[in-house]
mmCIF file of C-alpha atoms in Angstrom:
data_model
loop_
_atom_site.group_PDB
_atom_site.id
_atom_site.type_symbol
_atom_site.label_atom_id
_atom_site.label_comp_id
_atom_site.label_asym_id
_atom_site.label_seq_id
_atom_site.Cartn_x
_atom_site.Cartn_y
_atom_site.Cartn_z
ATOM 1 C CA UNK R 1 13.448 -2.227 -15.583
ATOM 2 C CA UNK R 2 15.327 -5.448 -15.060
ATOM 3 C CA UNK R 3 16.132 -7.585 -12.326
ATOM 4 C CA UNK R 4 18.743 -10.133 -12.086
ATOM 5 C CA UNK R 5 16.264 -13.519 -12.161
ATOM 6 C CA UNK R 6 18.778 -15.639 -9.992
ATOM 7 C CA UNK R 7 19.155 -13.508 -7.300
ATOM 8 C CA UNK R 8 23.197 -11.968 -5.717
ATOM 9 C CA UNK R 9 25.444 -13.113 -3.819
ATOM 10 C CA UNK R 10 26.825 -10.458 -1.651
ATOM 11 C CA UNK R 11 29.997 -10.440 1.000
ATOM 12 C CA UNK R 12 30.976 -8.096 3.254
ATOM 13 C CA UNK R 13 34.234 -7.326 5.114
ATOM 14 C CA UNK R 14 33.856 -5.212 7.967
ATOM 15 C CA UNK R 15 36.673 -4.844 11.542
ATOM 16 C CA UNK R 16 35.625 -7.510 13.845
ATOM 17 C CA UNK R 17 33.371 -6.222 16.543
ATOM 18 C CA UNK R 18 31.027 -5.090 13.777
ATOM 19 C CA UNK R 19 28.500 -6.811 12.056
ATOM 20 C CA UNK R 20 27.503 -6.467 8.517
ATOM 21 C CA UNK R 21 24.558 -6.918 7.391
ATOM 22 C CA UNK R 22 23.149 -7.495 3.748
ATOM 23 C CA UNK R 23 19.950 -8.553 1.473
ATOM 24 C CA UNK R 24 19.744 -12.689 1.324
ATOM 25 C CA UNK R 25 20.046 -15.280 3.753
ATOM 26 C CA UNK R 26 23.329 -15.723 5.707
ATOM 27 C CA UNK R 27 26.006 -18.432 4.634
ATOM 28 C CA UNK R 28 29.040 -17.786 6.384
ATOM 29 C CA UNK R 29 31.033 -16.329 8.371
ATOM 30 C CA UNK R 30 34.836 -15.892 8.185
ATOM 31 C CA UNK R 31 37.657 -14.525 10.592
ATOM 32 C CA UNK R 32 40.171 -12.595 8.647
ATOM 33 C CA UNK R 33 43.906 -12.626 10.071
ATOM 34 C CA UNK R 34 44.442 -8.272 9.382
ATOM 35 C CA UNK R 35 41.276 -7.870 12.116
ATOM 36 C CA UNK R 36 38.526 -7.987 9.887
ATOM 37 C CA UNK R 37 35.485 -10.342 9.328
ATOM 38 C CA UNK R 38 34.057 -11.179 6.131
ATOM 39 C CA UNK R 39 30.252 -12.102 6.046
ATOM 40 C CA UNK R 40 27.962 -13.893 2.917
ATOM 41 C CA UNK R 41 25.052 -13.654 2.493
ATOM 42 C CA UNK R 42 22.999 -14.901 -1.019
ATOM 43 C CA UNK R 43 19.709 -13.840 -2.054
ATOM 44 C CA UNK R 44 17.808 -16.504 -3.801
ATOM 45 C CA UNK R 45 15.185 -14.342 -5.383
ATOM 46 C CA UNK R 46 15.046 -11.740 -8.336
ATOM 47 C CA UNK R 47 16.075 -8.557 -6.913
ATOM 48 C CA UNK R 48 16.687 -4.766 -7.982
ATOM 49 C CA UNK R 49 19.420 -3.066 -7.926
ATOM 50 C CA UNK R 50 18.157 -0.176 -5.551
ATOM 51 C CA UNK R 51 17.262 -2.407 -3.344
ATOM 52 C CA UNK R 52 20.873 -4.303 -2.317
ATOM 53 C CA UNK R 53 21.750 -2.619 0.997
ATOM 54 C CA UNK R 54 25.091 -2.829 3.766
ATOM 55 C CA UNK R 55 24.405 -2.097 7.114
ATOM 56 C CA UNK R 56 27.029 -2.052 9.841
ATOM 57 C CA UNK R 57 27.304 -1.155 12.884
ATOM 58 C CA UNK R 58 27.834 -2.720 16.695
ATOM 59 C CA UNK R 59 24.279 -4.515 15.993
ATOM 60 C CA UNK R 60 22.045 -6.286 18.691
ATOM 61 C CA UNK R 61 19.402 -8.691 17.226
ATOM 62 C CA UNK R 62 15.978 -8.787 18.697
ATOM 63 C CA UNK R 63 13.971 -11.567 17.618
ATOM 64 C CA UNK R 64 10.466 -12.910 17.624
ATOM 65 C CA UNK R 65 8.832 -15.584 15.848
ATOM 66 C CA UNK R 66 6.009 -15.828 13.168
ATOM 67 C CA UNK R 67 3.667 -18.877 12.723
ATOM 68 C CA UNK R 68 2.535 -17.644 9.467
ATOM 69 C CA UNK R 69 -0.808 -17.064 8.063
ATOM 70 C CA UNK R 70 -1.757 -20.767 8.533
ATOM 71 C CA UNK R 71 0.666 -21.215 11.947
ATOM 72 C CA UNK R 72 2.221 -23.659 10.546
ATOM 73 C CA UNK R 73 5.813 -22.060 10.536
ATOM 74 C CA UNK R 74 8.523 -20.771 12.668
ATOM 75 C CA UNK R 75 10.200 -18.384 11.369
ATOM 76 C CA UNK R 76 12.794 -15.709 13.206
ATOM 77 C CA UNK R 77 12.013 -12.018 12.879
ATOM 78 C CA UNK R 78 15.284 -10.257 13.722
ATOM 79 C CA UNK R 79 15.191 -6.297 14.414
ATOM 80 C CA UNK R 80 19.339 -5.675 14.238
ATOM 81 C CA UNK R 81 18.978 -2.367 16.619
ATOM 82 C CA UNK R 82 21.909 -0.185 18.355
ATOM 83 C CA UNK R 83 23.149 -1.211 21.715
ATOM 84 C CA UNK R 84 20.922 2.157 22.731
ATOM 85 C CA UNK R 85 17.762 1.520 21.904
ATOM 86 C CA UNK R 86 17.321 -2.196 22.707
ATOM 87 C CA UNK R 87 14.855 -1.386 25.013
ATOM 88 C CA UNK R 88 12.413 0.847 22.898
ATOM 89 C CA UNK R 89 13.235 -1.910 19.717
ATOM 90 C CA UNK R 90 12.213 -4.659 22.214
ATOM 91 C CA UNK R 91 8.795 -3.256 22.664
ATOM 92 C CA UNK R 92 8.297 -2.185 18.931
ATOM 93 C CA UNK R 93 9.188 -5.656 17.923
ATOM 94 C CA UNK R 94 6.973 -7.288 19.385
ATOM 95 C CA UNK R 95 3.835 -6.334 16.531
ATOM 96 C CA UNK R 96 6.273 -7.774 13.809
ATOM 97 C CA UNK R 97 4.380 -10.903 13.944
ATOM 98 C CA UNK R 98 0.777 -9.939 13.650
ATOM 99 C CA UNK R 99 2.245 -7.191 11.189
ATOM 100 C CA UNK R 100 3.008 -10.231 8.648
ATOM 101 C CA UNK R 101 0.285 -12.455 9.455
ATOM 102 C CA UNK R 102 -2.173 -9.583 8.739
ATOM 103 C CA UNK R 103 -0.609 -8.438 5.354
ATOM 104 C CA UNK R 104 -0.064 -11.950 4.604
ATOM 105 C CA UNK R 105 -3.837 -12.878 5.136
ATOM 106 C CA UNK R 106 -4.301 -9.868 2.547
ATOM 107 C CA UNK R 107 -1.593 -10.513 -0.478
ATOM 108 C CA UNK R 108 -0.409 -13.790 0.589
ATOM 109 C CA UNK R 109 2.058 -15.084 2.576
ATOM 110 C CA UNK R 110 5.478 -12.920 2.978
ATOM 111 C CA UNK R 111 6.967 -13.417 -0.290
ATOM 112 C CA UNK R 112 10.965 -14.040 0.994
ATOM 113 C CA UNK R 113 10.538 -17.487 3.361
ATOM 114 C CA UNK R 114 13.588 -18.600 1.808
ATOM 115 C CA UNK R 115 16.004 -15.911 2.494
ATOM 116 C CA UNK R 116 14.973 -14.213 5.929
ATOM 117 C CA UNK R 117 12.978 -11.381 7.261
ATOM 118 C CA UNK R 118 14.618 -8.734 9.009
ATOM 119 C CA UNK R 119 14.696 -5.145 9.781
ATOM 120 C CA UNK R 120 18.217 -2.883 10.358
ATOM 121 C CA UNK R 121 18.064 0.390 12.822
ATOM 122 C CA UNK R 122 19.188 2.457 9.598
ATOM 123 C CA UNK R 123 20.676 6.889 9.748
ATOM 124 C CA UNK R 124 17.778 7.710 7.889
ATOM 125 C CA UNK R 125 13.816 7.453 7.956
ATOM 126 C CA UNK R 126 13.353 4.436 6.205
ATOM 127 C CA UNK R 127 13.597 2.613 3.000
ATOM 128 C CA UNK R 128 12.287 -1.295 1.989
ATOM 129 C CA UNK R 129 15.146 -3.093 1.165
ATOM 130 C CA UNK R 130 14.367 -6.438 -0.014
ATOM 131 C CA UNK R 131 14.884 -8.658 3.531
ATOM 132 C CA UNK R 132 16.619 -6.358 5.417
ATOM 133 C CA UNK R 133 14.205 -3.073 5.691
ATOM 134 C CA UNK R 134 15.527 0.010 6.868
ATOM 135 C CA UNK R 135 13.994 1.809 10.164
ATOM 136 C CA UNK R 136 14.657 4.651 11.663
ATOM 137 C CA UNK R 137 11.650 6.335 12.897
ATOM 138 C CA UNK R 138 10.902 6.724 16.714
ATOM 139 C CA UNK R 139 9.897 3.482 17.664
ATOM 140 C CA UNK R 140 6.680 4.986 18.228
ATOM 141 C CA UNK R 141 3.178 3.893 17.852
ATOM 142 C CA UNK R 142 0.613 6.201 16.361
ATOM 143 C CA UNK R 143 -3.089 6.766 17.669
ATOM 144 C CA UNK R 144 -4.295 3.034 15.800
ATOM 145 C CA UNK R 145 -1.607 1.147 17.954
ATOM 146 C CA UNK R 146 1.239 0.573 15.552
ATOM 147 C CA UNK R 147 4.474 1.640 14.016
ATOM 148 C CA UNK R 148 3.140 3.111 10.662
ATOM 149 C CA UNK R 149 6.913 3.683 9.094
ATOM 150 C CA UNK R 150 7.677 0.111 10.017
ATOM 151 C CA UNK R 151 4.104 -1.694 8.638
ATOM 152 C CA UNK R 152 5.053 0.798 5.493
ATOM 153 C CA UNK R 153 7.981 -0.750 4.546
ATOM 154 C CA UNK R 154 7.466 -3.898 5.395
ATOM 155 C CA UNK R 155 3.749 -3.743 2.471
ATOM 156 C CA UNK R 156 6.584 -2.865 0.188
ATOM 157 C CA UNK R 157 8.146 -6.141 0.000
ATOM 158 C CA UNK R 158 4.799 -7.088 -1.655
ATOM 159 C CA UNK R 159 4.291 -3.776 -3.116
ATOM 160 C CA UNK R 160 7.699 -2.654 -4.748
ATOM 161 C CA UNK R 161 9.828 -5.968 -3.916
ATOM 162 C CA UNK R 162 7.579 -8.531 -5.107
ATOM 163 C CA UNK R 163 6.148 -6.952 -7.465
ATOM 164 C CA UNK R 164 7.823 -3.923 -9.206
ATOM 165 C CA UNK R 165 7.224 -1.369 -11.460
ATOM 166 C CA UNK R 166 9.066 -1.413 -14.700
ATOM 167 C CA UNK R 167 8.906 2.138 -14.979
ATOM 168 C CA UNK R 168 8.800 4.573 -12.775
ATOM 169 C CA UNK R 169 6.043 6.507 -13.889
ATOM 170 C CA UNK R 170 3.837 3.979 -12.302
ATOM 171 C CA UNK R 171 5.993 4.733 -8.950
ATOM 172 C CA UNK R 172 2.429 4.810 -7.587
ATOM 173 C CA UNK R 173 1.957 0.998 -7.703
ATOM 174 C CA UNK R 174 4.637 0.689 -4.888
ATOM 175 C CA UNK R 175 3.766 3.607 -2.645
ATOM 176 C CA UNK R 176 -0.142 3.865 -3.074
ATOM 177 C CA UNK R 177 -0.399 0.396 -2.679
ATOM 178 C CA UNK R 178 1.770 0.418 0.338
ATOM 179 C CA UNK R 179 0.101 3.117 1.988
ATOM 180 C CA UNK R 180 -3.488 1.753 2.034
ATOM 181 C CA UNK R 181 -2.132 -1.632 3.386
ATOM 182 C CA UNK R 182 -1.709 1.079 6.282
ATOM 183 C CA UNK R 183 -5.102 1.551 5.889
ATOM 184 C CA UNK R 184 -6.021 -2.532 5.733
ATOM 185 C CA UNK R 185 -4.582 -3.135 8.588
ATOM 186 C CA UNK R 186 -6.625 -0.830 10.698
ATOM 187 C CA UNK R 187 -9.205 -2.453 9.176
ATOM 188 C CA UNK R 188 -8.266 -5.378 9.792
ATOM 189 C CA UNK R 189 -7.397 -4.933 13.579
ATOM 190 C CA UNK R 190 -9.274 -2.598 15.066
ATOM 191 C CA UNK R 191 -12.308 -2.338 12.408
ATOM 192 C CA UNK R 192 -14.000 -0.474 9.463
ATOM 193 C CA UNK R 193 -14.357 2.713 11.372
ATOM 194 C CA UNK R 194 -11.289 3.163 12.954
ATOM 195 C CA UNK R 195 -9.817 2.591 9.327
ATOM 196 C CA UNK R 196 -12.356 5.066 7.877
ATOM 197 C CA UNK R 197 -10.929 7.787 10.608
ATOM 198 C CA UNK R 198 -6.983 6.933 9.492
ATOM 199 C CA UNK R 199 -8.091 7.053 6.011
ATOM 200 C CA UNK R 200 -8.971 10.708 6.014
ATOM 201 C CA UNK R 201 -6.317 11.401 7.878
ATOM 202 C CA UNK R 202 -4.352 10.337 4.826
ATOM 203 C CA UNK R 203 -6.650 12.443 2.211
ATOM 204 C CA UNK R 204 -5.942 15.435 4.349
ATOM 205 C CA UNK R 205 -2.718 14.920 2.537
ATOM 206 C CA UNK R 206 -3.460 14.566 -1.031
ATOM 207 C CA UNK R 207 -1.912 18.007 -2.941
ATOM 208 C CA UNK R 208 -3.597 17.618 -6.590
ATOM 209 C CA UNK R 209 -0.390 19.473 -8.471
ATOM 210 C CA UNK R 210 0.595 16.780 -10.882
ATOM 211 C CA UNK R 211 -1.443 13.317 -12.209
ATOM 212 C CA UNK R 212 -0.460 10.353 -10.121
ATOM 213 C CA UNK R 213 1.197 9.292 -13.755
ATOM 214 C CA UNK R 214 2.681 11.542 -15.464
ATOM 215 C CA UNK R 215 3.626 9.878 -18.926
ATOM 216 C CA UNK R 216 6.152 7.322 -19.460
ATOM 217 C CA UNK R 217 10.629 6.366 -19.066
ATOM 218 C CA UNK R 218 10.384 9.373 -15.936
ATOM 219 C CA UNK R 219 12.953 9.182 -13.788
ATOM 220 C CA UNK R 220 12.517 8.322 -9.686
ATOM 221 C CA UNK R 221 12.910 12.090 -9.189
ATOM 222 C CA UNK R 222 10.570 12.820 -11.861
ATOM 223 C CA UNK R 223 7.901 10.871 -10.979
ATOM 224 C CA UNK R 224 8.471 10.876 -7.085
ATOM 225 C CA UNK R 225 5.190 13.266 -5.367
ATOM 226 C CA UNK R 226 3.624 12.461 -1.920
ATOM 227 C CA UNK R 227 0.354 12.284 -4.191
ATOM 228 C CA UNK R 228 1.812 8.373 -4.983
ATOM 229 C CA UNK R 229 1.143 7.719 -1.648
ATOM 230 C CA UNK R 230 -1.724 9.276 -0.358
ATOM 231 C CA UNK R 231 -3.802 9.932 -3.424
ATOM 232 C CA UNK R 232 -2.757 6.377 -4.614
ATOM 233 C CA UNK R 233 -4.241 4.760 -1.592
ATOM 234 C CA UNK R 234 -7.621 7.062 -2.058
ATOM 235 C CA UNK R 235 -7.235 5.938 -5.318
ATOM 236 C CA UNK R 236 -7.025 2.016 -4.657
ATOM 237 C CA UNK R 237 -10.085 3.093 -1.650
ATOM 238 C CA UNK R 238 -12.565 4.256 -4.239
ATOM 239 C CA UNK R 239 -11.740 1.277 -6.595
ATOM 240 C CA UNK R 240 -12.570 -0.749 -3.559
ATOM 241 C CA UNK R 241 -16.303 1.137 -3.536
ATOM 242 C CA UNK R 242 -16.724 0.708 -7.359
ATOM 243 C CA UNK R 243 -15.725 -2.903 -7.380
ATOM 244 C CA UNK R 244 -17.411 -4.034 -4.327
ATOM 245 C CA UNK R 245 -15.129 -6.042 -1.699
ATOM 246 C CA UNK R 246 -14.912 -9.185 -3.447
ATOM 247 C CA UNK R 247 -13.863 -8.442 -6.651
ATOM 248 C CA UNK R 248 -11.482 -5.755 -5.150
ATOM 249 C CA UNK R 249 -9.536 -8.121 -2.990
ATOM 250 C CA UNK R 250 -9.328 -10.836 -5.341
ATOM 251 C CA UNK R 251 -7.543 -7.812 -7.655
ATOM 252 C CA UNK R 252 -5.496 -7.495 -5.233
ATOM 253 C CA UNK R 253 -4.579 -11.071 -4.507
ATOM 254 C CA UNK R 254 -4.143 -11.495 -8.289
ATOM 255 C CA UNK R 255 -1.951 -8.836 -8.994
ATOM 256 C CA UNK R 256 0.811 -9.804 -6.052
ATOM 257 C CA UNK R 257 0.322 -13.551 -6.844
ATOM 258 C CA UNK R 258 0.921 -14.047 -10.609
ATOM 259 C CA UNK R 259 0.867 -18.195 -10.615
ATOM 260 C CA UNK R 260 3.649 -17.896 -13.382
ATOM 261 C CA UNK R 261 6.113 -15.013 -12.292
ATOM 262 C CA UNK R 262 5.113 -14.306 -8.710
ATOM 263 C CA UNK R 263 8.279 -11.658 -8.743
ATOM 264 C CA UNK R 264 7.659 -9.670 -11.875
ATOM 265 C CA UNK R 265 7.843 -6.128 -13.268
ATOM 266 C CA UNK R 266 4.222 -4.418 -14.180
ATOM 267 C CA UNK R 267 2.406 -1.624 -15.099
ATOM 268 C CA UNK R 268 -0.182 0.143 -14.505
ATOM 269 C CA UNK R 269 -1.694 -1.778 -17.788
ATOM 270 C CA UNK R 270 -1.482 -4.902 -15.759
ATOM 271 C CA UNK R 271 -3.307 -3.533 -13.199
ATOM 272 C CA UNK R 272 -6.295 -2.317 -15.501
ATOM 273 C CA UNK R 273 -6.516 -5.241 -17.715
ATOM 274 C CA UNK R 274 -6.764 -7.411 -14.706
ATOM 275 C CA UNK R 275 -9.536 -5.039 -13.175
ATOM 276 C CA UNK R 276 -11.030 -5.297 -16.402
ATOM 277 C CA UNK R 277 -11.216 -9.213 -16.456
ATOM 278 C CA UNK R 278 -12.281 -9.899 -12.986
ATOM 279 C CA UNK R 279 -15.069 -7.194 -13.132
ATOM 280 C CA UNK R 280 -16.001 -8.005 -16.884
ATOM 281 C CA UNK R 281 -15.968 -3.718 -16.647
ATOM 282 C CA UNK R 282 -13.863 -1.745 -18.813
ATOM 283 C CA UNK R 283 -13.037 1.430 -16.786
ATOM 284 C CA UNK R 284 -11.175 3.699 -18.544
ATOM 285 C CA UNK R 285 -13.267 6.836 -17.522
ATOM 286 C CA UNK R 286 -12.311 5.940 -13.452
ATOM 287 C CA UNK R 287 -8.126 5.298 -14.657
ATOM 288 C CA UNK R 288 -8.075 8.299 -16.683
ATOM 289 C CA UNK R 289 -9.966 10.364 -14.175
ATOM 290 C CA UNK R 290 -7.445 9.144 -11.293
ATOM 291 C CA UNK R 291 -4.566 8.411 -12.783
ATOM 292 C CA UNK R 292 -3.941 10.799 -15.776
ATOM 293 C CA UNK R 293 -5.726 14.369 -14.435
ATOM 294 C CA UNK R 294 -4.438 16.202 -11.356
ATOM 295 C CA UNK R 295 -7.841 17.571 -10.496
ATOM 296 C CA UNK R 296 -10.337 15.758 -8.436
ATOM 297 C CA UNK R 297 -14.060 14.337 -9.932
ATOM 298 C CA UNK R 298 -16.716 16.628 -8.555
ATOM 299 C CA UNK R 299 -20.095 16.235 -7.673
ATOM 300 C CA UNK R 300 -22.946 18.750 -7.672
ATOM 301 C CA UNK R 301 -26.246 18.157 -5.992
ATOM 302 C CA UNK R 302 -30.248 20.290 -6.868
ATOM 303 C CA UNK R 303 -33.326 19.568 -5.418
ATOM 304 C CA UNK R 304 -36.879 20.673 -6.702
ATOM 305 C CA UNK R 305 -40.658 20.103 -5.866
ATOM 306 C CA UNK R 306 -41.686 16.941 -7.323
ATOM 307 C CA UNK R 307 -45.008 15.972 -6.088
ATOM 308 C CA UNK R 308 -45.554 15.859 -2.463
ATOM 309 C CA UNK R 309 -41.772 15.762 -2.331
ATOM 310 C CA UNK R 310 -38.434 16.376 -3.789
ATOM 311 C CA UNK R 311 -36.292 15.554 -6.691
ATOM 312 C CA UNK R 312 -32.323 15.357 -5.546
ATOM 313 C CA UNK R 313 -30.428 15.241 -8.582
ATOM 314 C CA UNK R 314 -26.376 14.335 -8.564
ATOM 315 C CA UNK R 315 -23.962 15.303 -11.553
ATOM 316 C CA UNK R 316 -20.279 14.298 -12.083
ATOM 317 C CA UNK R 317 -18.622 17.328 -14.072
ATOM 318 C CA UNK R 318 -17.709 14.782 -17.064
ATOM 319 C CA UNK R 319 -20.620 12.738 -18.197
ATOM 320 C CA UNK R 320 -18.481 9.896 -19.181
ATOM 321 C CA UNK R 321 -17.528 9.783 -15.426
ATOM 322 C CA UNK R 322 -19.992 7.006 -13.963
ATOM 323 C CA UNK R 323 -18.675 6.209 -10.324
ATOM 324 C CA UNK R 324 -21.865 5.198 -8.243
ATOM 325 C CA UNK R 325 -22.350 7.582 -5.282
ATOM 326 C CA UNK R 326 -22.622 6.874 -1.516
ATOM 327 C CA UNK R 327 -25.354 8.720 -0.399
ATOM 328 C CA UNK R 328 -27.319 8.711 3.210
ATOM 329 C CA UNK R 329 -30.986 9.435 2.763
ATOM 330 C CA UNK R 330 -32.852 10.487 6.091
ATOM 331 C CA UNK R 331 -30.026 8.246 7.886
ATOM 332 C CA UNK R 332 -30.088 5.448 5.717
ATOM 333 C CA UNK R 333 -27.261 4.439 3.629
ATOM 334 C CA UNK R 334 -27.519 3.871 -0.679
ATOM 335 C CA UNK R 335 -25.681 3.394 -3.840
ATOM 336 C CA UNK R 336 -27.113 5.643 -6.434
ATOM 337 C CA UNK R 337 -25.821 4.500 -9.590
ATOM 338 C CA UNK R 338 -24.540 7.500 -12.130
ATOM 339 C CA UNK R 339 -25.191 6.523 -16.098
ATOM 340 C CA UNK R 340 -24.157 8.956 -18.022
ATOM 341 C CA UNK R 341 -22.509 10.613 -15.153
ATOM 342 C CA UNK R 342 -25.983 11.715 -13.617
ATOM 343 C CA UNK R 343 -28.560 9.855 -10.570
ATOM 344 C CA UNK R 344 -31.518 10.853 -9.257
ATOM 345 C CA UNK R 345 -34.182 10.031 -6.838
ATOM 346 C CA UNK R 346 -37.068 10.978 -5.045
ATOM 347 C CA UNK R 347 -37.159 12.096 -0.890
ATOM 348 C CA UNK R 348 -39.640 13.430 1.602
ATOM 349 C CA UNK R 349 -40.031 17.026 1.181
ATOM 350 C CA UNK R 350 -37.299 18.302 3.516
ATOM 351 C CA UNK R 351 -35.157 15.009 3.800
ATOM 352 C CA UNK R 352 -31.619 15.030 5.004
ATOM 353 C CA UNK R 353 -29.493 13.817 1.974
ATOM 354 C CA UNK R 354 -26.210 13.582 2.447
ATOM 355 C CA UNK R 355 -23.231 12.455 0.288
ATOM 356 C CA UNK R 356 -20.554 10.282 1.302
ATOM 357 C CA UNK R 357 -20.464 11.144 4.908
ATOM 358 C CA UNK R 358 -18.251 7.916 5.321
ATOM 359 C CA UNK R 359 -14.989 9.123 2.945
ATOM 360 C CA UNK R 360 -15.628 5.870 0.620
ATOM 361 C CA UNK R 361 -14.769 7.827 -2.610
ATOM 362 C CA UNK R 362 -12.005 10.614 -3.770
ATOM 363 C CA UNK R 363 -14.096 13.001 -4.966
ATOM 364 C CA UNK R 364 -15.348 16.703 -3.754
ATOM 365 C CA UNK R 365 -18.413 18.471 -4.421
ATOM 366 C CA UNK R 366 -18.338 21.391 -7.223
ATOM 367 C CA UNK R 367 -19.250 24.670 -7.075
ATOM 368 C CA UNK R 368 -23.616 24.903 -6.637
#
């Protein structure tokens, strides 16, 4: 719940023909006279403890270069890989640029510029150390053409580095937020359908055992589910319906880029209140729904005579629940608002009505 505001300075002494490798940008280097090397490296930003890292091993650095959201930098991206998978890390690699340019275009510009960006071939899966991310997945692109354990922990230097929670009961902040950047950047390469397909991939997922936050001072282990990431992301997904696009993103763009403590410790409180201002909404039905209950909102649908056609009427099971629902009537595609937690609306007598046959809400129909 604290980070050190000024940033570390690190060094590392390691036998020569290694190379060490640590958070921060690299000062020096320095020959030691018993065989070993000593490397420094400072990090000029606020950091947390569980993110400081070592790496070392007998590295190779791959690079590439980013332009930046704008293209007006040129900055090295270095992948530090073993000598034995150069070749595969070559390949991988090479999305690291449009990886950054994408999430920057989305939660601004990659928040470290100062220090570096790189990414160490790490023993274990993965993990987003704060300029020097662990990988060590496959090097493997899934069916939407990227490296999804790489573009993971690489959102989290937004979502967990940049910003991060003060507690981790709101562990969901890093992970769900990092996980539908997944999401985004389907989106925002290959379009909305494709990211509507890897989307339910992710709800097929979601476990509904415990609330996404589970009370307050937990523990990592305590609060630690694989609801934070996929439930949080379906979570952040049906905000994104509620609020419309506009609003949505501009939450978004707000909450990584406070303009007086850019790298700051939140809550979930700081998330709501500034939902709250830019929607002029309060929504405490949709956070306690989400975030507080393990069970899922459900829906149930009637129809009856009315006239020369039908009356479809929609129910939430809590009446104070008032999330609009996507419906498709006889292929066309509405919002039917829900006051009081109820909508209803007159069809042709026989009309296909369907609801949410896109995925645009977390939410599952109840029992009829």
């Amino acid at each position: 719940s604290d980070e050190p505001d000024e940033g570390m300075d690190i060094a590392l002494t390691v036998p020569q023909g290694l190379i060490g490798l640590s958070n921060g940008r690299f000062v020096s280097t320095t020959d030691n006279a018993d065989g070993t090397a000593t490397s420094s490296w400072r990090v000029s930003y606020p950091i947390n403890n569980y993110l400081v890292t070592v790496n070392i091993a007998p590295y190779v650095p791959i690079e590439e270069r980013y332009r930046g959201v704008d293209g007006s930098l040129d900055v090295p991206l270095t992948f530090w890989s073993l000598p034995e998978s150069v070749a595969s890390a070559r390949v991988m690699w090479r999305q690291m640029p449009r990886i950054l340019e994408v999430l920057g275009r989305r939660f601004g510009e990659y928040p470290f510029l100062d220090d570096k960006f790189a990414v160490a071939h790490a023993p274990y899966y993965g993990m987003e150390h704060q300029t020097l991310v662990a990988y060590g997945a496959l090097f493997t692109d899934n069916a939407f053409g990227f490296d999804e354990l790489l573009l993971h922990e690489v959102a989290h230097e937004w979502w967990g580095n940049k910003v991060t929670a003060r507690d981790w009961a709101d562990f969901w902040l890093h992970e769900g937020f990092a996980t539908y950047a997944e999401a985004l950047y389907v989106h925002d390469t290959l379009g909305e359908e494709r990211s509507l397909d890897y989307l339910r991939q992710q709800r097929g997922r979601i476990r509904n055992r415990t609330p996404l936050v589970q009370g307050e001072n937990l523990s990592s282990a305590a609060a630690y589910t694989g609801d934070i990431y996929f439930k949080g992301a379906w979570v952040l997904h049906t905000l994104r319906w509620l609020l419309g696009d506009e609003v949505f993103f501009e939450a978004l763009w707000r909450f990584a880029n406070h303009p007086d403590e850019p790298y700051r410790l939140v809550a979930t409180a700081d998330l709501t209140t500034l939902v709250a201002e830019l929607s002029g909404r309060e929504l405490a039905w949709f956070w306690e729904r989400y975030l507080e209950r393990a069970d899922l909102p459900k829906w149930r649908l009637s129809r009856r005579a009315d006239g020369s056609g039908e009356r479809i009427e929609l129910a939430w099971d809590d009446a104070d629940f008032e999330l609009p629902l996507p419906i498709r009537v006889a292929g066309e595609d509405q919002r039917l608002e829900m006051p009081g937690g109820r909508g209803s609306f007159h069809v042709d007598a026989g009309a296909v009505v369907e609801v949410d046959p896109d995925g645009r809400i977390l939410a599952e129909p109840g029992v009829r």
